[in-house]
PDB file of C-alpha atoms in Angstrom:
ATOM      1  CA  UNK O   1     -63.985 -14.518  13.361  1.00 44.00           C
ATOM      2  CA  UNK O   2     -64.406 -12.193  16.266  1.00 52.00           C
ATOM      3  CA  UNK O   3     -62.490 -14.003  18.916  1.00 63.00           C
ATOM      4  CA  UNK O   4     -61.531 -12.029  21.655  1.00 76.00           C
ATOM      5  CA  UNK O   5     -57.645 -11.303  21.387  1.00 87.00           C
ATOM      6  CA  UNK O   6     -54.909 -12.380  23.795  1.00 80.00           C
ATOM      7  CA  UNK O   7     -55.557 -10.591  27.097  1.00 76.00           C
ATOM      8  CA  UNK O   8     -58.637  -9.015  26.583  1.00 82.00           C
ATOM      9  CA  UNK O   9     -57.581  -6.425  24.451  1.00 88.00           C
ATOM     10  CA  UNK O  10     -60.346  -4.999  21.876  1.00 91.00           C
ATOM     11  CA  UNK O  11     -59.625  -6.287  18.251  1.00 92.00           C
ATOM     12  CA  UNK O  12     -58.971  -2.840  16.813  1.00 91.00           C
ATOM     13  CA  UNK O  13     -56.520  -1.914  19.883  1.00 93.00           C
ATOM     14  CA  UNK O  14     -54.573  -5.198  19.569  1.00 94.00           C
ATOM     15  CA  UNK O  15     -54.667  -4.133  15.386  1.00 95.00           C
ATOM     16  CA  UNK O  16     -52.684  -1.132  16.670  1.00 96.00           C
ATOM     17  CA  UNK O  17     -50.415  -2.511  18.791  1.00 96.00           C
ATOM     18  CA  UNK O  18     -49.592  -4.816  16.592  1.00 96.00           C
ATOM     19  CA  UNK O  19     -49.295  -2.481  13.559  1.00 97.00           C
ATOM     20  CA  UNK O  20     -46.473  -0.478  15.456  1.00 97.00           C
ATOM     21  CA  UNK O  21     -44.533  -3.104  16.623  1.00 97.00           C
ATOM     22  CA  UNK O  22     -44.202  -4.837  13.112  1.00 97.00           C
ATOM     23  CA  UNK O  23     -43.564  -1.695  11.443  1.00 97.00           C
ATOM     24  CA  UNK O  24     -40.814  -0.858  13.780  1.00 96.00           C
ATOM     25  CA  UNK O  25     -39.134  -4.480  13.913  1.00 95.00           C
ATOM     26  CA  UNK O  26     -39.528  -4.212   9.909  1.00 95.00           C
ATOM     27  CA  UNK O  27     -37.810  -0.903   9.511  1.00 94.00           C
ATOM     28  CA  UNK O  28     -35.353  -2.440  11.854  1.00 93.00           C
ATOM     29  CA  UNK O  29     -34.435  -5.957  10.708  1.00 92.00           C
ATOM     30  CA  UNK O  30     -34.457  -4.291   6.872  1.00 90.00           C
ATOM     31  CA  UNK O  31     -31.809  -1.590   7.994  1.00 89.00           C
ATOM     32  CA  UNK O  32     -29.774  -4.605   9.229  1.00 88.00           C
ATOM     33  CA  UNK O  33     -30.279  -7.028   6.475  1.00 76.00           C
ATOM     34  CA  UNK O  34     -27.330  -7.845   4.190  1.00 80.00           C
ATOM     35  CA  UNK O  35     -29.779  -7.389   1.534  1.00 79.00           C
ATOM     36  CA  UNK O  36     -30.855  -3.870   3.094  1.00 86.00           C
ATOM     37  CA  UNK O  37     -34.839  -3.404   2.305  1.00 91.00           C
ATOM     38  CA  UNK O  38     -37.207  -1.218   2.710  1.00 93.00           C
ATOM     39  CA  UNK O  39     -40.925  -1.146   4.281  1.00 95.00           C
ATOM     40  CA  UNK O  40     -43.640   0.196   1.518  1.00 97.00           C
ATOM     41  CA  UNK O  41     -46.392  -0.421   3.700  1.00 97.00           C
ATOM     42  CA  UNK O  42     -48.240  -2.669   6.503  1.00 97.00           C
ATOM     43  CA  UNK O  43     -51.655  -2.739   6.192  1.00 97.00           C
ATOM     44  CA  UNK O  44     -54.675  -4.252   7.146  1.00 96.00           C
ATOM     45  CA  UNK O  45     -57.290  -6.416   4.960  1.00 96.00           C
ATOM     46  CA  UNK O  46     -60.397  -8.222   6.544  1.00 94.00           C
ATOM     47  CA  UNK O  47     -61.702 -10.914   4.577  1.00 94.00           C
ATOM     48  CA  UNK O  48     -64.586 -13.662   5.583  1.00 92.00           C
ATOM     49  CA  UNK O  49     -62.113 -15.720   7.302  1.00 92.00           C
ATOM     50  CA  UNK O  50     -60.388 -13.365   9.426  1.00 91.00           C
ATOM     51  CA  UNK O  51     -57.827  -9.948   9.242  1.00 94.00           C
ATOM     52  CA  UNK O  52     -54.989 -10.294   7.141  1.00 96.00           C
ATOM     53  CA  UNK O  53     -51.581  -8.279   7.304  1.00 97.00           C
ATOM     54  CA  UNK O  54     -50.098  -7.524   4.082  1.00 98.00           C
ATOM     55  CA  UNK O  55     -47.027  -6.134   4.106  1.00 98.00           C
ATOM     56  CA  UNK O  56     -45.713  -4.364   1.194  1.00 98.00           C
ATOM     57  CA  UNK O  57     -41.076  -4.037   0.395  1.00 97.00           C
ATOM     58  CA  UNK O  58     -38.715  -3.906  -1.319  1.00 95.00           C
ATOM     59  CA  UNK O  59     -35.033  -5.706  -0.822  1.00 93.00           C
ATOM     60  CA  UNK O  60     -31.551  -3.802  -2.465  1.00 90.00           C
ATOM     61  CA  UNK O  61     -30.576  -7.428  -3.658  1.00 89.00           C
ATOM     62  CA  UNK O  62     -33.372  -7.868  -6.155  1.00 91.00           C
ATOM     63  CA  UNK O  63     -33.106  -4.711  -8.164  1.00 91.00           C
ATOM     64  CA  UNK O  64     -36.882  -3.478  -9.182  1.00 94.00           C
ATOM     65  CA  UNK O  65     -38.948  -6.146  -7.790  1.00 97.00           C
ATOM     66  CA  UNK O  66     -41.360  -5.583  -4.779  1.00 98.00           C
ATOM     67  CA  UNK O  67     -43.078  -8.355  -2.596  1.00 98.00           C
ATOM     68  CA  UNK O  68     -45.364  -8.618  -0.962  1.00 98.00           C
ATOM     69  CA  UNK O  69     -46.471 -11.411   1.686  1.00 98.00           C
ATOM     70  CA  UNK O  70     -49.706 -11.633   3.572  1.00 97.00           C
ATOM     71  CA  UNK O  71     -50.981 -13.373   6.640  1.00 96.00           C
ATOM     72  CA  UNK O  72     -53.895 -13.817   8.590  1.00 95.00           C
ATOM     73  CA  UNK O  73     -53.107 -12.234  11.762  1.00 95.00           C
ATOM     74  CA  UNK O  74     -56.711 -12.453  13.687  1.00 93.00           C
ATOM     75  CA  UNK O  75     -57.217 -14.680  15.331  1.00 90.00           C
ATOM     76  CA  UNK O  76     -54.762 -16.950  14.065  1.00 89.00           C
ATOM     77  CA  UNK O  77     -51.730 -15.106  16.099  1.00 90.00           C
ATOM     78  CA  UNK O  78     -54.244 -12.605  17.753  1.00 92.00           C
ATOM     79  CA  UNK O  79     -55.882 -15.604  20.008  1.00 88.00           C
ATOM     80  CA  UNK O  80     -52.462 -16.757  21.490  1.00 89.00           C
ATOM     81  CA  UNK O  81     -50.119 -13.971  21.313  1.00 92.00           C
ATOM     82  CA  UNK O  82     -49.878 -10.951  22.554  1.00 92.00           C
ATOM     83  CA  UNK O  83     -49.481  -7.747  19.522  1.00 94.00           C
ATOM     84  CA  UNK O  84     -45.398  -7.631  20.466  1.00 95.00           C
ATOM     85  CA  UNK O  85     -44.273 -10.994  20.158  1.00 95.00           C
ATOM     86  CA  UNK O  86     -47.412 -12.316  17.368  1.00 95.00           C
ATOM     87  CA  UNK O  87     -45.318  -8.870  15.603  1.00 96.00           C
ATOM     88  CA  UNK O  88     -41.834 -10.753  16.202  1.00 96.00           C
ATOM     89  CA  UNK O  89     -43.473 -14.048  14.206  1.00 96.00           C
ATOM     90  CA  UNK O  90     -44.690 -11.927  11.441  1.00 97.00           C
ATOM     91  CA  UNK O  91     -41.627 -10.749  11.037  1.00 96.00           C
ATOM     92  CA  UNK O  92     -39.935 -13.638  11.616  1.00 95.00           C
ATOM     93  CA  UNK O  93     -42.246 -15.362   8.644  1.00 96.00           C
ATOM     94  CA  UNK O  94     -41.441 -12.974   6.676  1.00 96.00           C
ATOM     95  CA  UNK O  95     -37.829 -12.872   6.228  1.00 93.00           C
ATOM     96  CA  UNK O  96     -37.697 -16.437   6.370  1.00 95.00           C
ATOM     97  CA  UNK O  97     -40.176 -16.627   3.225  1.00 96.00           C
ATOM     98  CA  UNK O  98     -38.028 -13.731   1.504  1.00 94.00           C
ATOM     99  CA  UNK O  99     -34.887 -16.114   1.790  1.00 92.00           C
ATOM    100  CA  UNK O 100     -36.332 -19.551   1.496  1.00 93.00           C
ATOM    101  CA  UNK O 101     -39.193 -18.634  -1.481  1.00 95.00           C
ATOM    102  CA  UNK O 102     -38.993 -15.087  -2.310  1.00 95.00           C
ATOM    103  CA  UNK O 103     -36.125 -13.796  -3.980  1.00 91.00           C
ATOM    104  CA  UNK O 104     -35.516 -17.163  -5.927  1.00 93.00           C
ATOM    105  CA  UNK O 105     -39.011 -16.558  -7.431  1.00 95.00           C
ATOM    106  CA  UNK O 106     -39.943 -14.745 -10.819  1.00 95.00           C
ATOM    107  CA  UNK O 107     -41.884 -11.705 -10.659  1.00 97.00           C
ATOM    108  CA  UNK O 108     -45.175 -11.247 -12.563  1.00 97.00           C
ATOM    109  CA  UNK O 109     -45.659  -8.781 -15.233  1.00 96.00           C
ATOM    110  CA  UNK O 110     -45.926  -6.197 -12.762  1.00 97.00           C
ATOM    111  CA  UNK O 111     -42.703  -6.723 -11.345  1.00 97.00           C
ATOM    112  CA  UNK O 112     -44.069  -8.056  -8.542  1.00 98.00           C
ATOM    113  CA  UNK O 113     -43.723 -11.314  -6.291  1.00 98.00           C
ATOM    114  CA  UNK O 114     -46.740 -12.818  -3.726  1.00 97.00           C
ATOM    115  CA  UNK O 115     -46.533 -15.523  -1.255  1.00 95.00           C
TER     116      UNK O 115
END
């Protein structure tokens, strides 16, 4: 797994690059969202097969429910992008899947829906 990021950047630097840019575009695109949303949380998971971002919200439009979608970030956008724009695809992915998959789904028990 530990491929060297997109322009030489340590793993745990491009992490935090990353991290703040997606958390800020979030924030953003859910303030502007005809749905209006929120941002629980971003965080950070490695597994065996690489470093997953999970993020963690909530949309206005689906009363009660969170979601929660979750991507492998390194090195599968780490190798070929740099931490702004692979943060504009995760983003990106993520909205789409909330109106494509997402809100048409049924929660579990918990209340909650998982890509």
């Amino acid at each position: 797994m530990e491929r060297e990021p997109h322009g030489g950047l340590p793993p745990r630097e491009w992490l935090s690059r990353f991290q703040d840019s997606a958390e800020a575009r979030l924030r953003s695109q859910f303030a502007s969202e005809e749905d209006a949303g929120s941002l629980s949380s971003l965080a950070f998971e490695d597994r065996e097969d690489g470093v997953w971002a999970i993020a963690t919200f909530a949309m206005r439009s689906v009363q009660g429910v969170t979601f929660i979608r979750s991507q492998r970030v390194m090195p599968d956008l780490s190798s070929e992008w740099d931490p702004d724009f692979a943060a504009m695809l995760f983003e990106t992915h993520l909205i789409e899947w909330f109106y494509t998959d997402a809100k048409r789904n049924t929660p579990d028990s918990s209340g909650t829906v998982r890509n």
